[in-house]
CSV table of N, CA and C in Angstrom, one decimal:
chain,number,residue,atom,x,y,z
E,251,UNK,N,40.7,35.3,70.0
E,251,UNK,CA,40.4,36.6,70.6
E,251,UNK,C,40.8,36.6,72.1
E,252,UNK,N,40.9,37.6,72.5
E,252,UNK,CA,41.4,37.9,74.1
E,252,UNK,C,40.1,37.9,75.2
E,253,UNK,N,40.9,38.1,75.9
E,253,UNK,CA,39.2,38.3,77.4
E,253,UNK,C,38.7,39.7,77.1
E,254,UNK,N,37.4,39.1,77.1
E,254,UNK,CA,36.8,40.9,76.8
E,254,UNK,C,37.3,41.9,78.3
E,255,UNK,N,36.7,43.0,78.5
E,255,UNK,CA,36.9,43.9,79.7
E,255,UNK,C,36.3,43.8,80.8
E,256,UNK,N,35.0,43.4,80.4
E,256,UNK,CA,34.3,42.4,81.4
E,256,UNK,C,34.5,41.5,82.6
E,257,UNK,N,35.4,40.2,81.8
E,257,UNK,CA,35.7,39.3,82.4
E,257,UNK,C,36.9,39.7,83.1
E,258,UNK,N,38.0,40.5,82.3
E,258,UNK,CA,39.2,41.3,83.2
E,258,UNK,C,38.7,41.9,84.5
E,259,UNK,N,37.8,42.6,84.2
E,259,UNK,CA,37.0,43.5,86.0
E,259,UNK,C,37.1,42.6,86.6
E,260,UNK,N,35.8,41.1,86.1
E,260,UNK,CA,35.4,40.7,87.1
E,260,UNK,C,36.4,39.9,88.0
E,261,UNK,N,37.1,39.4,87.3
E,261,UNK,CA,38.9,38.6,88.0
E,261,UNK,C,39.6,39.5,88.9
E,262,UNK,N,39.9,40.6,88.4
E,262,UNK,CA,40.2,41.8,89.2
E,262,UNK,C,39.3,42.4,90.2
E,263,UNK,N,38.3,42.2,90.6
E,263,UNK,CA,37.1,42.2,91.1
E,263,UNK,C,37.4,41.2,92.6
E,264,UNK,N,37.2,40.0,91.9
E,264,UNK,CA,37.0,38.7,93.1
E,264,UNK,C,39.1,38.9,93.5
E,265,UNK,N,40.1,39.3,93.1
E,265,UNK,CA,41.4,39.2,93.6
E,265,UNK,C,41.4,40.3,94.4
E,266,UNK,N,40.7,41.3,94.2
E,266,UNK,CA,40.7,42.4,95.6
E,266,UNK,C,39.8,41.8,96.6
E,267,UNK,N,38.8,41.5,96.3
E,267,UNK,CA,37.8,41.0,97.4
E,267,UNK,C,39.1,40.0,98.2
E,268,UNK,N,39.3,38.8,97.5
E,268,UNK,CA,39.7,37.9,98.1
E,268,UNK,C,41.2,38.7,99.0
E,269,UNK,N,41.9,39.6,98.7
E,269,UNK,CA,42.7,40.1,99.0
E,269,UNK,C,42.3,41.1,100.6
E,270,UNK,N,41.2,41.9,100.0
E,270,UNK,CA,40.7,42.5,100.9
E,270,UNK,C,40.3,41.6,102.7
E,271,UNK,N,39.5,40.4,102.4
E,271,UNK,CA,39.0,39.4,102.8
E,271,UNK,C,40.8,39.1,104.2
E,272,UNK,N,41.8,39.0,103.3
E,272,UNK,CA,42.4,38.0,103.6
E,272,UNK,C,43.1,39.4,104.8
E,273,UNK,N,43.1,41.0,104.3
E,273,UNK,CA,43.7,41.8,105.2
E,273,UNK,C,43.2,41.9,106.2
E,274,UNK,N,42.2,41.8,105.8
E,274,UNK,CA,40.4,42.2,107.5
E,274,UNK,C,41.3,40.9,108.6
E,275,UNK,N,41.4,39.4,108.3
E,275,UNK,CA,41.9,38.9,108.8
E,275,UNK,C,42.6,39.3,109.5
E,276,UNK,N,43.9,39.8,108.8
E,276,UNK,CA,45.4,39.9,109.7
E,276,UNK,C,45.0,41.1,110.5
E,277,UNK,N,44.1,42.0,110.3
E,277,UNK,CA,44.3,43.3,110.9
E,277,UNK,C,43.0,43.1,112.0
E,278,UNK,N,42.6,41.8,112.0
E,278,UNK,CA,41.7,41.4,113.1
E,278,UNK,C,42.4,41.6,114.2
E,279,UNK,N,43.6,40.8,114.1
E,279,UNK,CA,44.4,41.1,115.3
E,279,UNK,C,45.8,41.3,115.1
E,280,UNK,N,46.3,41.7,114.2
E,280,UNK,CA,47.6,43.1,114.0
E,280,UNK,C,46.9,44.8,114.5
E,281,UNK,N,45.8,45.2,114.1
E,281,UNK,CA,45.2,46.3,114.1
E,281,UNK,C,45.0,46.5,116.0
E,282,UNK,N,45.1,45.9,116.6
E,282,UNK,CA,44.8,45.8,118.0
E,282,UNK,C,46.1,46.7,118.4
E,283,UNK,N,46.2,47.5,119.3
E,283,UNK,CA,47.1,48.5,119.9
E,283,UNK,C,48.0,47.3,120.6
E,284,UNK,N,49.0,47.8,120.5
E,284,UNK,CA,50.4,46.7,121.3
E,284,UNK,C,50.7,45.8,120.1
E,285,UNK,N,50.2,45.0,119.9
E,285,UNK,CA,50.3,43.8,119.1
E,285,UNK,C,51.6,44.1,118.2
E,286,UNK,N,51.5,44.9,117.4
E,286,UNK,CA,52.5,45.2,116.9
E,286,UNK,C,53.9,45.1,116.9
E,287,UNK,N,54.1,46.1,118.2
E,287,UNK,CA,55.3,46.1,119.0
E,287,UNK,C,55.7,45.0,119.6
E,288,UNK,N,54.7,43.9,120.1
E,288,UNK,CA,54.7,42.9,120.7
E,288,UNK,C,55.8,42.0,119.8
E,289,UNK,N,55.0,42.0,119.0
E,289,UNK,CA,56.0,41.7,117.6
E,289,UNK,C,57.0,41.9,117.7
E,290,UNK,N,57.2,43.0,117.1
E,290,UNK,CA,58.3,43.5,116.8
E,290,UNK,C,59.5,43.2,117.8
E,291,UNK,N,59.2,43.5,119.3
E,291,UNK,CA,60.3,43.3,120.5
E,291,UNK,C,60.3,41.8,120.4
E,292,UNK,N,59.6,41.0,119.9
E,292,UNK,CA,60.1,39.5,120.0
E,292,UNK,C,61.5,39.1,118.8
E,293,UNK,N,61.7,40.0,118.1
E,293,UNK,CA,62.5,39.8,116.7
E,293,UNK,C,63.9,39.4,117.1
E,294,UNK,N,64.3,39.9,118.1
E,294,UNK,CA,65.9,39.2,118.6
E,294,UNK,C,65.6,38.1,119.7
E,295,UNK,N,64.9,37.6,119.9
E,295,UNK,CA,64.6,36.4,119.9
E,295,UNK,C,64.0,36.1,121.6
E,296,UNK,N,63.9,35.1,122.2
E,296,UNK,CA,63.0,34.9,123.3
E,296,UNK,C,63.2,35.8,124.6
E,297,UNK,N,61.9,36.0,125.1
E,297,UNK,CA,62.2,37.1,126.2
E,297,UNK,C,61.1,36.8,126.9
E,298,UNK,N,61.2,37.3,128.7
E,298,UNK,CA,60.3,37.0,129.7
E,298,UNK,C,59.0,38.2,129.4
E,299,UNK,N,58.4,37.9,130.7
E,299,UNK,CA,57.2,39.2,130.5
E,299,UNK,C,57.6,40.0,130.8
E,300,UNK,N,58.4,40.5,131.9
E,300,UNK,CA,58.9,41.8,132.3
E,300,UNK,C,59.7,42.3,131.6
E,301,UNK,N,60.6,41.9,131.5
E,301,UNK,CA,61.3,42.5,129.9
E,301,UNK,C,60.8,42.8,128.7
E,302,UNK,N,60.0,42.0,128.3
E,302,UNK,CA,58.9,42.7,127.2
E,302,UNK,C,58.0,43.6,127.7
E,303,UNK,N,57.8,43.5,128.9
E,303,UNK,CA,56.7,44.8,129.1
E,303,UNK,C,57.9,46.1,129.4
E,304,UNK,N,59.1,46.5,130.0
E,304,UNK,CA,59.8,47.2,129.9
E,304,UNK,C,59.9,47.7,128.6
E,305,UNK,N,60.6,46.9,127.6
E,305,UNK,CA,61.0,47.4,126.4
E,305,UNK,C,59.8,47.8,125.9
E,306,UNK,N,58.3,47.4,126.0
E,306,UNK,CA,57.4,48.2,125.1
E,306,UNK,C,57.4,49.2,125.7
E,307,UNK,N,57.1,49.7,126.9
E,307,UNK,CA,56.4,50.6,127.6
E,307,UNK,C,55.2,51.1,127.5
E,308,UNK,N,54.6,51.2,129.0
E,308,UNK,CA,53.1,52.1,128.2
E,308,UNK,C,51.9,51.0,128.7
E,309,UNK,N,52.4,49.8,128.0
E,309,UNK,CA,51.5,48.7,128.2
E,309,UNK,C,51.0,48.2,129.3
E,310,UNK,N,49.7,48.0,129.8
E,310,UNK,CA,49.2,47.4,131.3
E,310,UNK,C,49.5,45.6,131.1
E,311,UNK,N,50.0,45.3,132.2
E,311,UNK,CA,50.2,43.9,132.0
E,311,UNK,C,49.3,43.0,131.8
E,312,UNK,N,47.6,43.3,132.1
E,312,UNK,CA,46.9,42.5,131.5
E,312,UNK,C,46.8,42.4,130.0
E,313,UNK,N,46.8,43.8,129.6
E,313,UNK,CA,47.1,44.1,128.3
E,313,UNK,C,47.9,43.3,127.3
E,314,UNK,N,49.0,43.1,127.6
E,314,UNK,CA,50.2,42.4,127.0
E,314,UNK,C,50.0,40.8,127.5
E,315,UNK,N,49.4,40.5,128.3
E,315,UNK,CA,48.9,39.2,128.3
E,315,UNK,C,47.9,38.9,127.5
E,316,UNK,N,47.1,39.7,127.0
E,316,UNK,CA,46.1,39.1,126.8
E,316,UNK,C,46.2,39.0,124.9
E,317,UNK,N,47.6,40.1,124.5
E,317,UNK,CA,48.2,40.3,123.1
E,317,UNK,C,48.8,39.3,123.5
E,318,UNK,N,49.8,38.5,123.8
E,318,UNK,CA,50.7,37.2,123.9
E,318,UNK,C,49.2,35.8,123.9
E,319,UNK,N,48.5,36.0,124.7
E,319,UNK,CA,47.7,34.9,124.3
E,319,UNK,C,47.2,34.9,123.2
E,320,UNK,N,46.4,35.9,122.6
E,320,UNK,CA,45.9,35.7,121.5
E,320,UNK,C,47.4,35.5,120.4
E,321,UNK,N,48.8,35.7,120.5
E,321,UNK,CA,49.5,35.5,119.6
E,321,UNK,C,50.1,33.8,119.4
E,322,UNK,N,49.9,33.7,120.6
E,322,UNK,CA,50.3,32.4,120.7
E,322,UNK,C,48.7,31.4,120.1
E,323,UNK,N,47.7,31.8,121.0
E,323,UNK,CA,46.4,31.1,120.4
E,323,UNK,C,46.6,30.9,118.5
E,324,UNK,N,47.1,32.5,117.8
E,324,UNK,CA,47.0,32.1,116.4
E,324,UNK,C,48.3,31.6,115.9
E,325,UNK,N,49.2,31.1,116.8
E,325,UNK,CA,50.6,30.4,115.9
E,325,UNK,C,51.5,31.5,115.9
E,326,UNK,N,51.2,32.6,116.1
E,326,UNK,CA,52.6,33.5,116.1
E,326,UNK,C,53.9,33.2,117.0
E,327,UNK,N,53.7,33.5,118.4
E,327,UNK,CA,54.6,33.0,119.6
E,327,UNK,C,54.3,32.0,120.6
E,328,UNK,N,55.3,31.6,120.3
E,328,UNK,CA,55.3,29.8,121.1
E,328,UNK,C,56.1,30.9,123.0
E,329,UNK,N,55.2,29.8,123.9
E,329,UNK,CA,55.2,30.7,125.3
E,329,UNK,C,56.2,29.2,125.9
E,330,UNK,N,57.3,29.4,126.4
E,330,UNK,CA,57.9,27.9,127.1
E,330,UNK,C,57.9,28.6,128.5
E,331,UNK,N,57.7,27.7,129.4
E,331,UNK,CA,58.2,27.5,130.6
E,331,UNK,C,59.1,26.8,131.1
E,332,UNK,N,60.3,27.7,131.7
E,332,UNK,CA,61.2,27.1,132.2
E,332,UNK,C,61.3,26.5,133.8
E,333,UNK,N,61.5,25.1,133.9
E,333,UNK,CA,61.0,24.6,135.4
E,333,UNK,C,61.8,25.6,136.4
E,334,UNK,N,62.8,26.0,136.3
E,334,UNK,CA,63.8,27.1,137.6
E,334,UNK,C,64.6,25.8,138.4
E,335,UNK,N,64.8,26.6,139.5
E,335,UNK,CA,64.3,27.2,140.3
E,335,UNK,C,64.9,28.6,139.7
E,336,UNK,N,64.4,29.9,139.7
E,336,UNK,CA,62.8,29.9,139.8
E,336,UNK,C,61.7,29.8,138.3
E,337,UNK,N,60.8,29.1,138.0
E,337,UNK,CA,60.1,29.4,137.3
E,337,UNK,C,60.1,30.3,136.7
E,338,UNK,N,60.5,30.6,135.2
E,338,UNK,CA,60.3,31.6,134.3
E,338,UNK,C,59.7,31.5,133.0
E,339,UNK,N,59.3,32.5,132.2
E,339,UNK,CA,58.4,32.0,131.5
E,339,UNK,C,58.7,33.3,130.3
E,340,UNK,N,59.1,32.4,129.0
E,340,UNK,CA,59.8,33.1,127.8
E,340,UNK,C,58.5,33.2,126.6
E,341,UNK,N,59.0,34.4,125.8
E,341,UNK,CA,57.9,34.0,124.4
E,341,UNK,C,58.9,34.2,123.4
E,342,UNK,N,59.0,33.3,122.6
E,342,UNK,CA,59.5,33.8,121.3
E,342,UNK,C,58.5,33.3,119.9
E,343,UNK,N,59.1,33.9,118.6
E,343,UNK,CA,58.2,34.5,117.4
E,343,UNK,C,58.4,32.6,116.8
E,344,UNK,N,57.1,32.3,116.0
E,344,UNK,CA,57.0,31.3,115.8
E,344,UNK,C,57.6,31.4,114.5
E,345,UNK,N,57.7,30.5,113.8
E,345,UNK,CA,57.8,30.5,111.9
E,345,UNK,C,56.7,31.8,111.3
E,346,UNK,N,56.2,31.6,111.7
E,346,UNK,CA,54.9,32.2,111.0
E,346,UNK,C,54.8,33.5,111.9
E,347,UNK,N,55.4,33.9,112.9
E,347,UNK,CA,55.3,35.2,113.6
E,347,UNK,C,57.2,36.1,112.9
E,348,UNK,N,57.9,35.5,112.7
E,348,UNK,CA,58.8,35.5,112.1
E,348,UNK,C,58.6,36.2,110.6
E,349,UNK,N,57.4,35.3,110.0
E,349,UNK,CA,56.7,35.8,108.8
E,349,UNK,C,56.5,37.6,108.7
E,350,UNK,N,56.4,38.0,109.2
E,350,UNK,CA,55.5,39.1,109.5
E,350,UNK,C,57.0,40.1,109.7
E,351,UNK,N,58.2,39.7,110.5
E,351,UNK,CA,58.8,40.8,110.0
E,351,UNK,C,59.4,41.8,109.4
E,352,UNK,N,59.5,41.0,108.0
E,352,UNK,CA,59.5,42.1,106.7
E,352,UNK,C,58.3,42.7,106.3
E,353,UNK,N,57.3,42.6,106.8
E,353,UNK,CA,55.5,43.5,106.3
E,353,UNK,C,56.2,44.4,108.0
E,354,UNK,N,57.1,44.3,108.6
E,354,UNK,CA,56.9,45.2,109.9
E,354,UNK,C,58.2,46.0,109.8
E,355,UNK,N,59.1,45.3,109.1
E,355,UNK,CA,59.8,46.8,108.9
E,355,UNK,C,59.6,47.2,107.9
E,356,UNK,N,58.7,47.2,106.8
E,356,UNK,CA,58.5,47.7,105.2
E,356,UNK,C,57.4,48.9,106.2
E,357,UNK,N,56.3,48.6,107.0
E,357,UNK,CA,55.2,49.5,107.5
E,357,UNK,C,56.5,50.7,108.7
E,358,UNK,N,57.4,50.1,109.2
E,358,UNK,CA,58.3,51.1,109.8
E,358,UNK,C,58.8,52.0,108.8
E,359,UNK,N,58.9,51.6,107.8
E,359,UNK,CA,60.1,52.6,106.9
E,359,UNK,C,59.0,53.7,106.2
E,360,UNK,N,57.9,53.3,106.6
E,360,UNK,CA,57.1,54.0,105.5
E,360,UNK,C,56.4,55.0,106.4
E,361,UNK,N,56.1,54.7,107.6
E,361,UNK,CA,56.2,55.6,109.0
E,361,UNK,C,57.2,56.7,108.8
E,362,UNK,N,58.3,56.3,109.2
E,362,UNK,CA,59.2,57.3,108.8
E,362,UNK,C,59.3,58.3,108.0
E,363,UNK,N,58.9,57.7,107.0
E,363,UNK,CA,59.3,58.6,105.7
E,363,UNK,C,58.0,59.1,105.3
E,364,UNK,N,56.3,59.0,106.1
E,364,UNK,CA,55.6,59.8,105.5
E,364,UNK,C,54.4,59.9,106.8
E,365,UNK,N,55.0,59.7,108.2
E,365,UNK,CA,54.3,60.2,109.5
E,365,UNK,C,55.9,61.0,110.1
E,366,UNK,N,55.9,62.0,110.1
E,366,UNK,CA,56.8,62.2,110.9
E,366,UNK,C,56.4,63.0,112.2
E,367,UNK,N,57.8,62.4,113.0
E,367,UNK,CA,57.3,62.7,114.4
E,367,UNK,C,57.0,64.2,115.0
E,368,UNK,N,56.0,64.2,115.7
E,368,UNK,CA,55.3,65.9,116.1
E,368,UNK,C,56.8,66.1,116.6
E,369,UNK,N,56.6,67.2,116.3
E,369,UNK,CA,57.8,68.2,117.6
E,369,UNK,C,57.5,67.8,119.0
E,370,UNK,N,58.9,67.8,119.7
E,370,UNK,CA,58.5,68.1,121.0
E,370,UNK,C,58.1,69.3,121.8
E,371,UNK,N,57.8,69.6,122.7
E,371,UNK,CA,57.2,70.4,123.5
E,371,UNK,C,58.6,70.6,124.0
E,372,UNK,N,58.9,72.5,124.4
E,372,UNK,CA,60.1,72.8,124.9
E,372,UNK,C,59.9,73.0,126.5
């Protein structure tokens, strides 16, 4: 005989929870304002702070320091410092920040095609 309906729920049951469980995570700190983009402008590969804070725009630079630390704290982007003269200081996407690009342009494409952008103001 087969699994009753029961036991199908409850499997289906504990794989959303655990599913659920594992999104709360990511959107612990993906769901944070910037972060995102943070991301995303790291995708062509290492870049200073000012340059990342240009290309995001908008962002206060404690702000963006304080998304770069927590990204580097969880393994996403590795922060080098270069001795100089002068001292500079690069981030790029780790293995596992790298991870995250295809979940970042799959959530862009779907933006697109089902937020679309307000009119501008004339």
């Amino acid at each position: 005989m087969g699994d009753s309906p029961e036991r199908h729920t409850d499997e289906l049951r504990q794989r959303c929870s655990r599913g659920d469980i594992a999104l709360a995570r990511a959107f612990s700190l993906l769901g944070k304002r910037w972060t995102g983009l943070v991301v995303g402008s790291l995708t062509l590969g290492p870049v200073g702070f000012r340059e990342l804070s240009r290309t995001i725009g908008g962002v206060s630079d404690s702000v963006l320091s304080d998304r770069l630390a927590e990204l580097c704290d969880q393994g996403m982007v590795e922060r080098a410092v270069n001795p100089g003269p002068p001292v500079t200081v690069t981030y790029k996407l780790t293995e596992a920040g790298e991870g995250l690009i295809p979940a970042l342009t799959m959530i862009a494409e779907w933006a697109d095609k089902f937020m679309p952008e307000p009119p501008t103001a004339c």
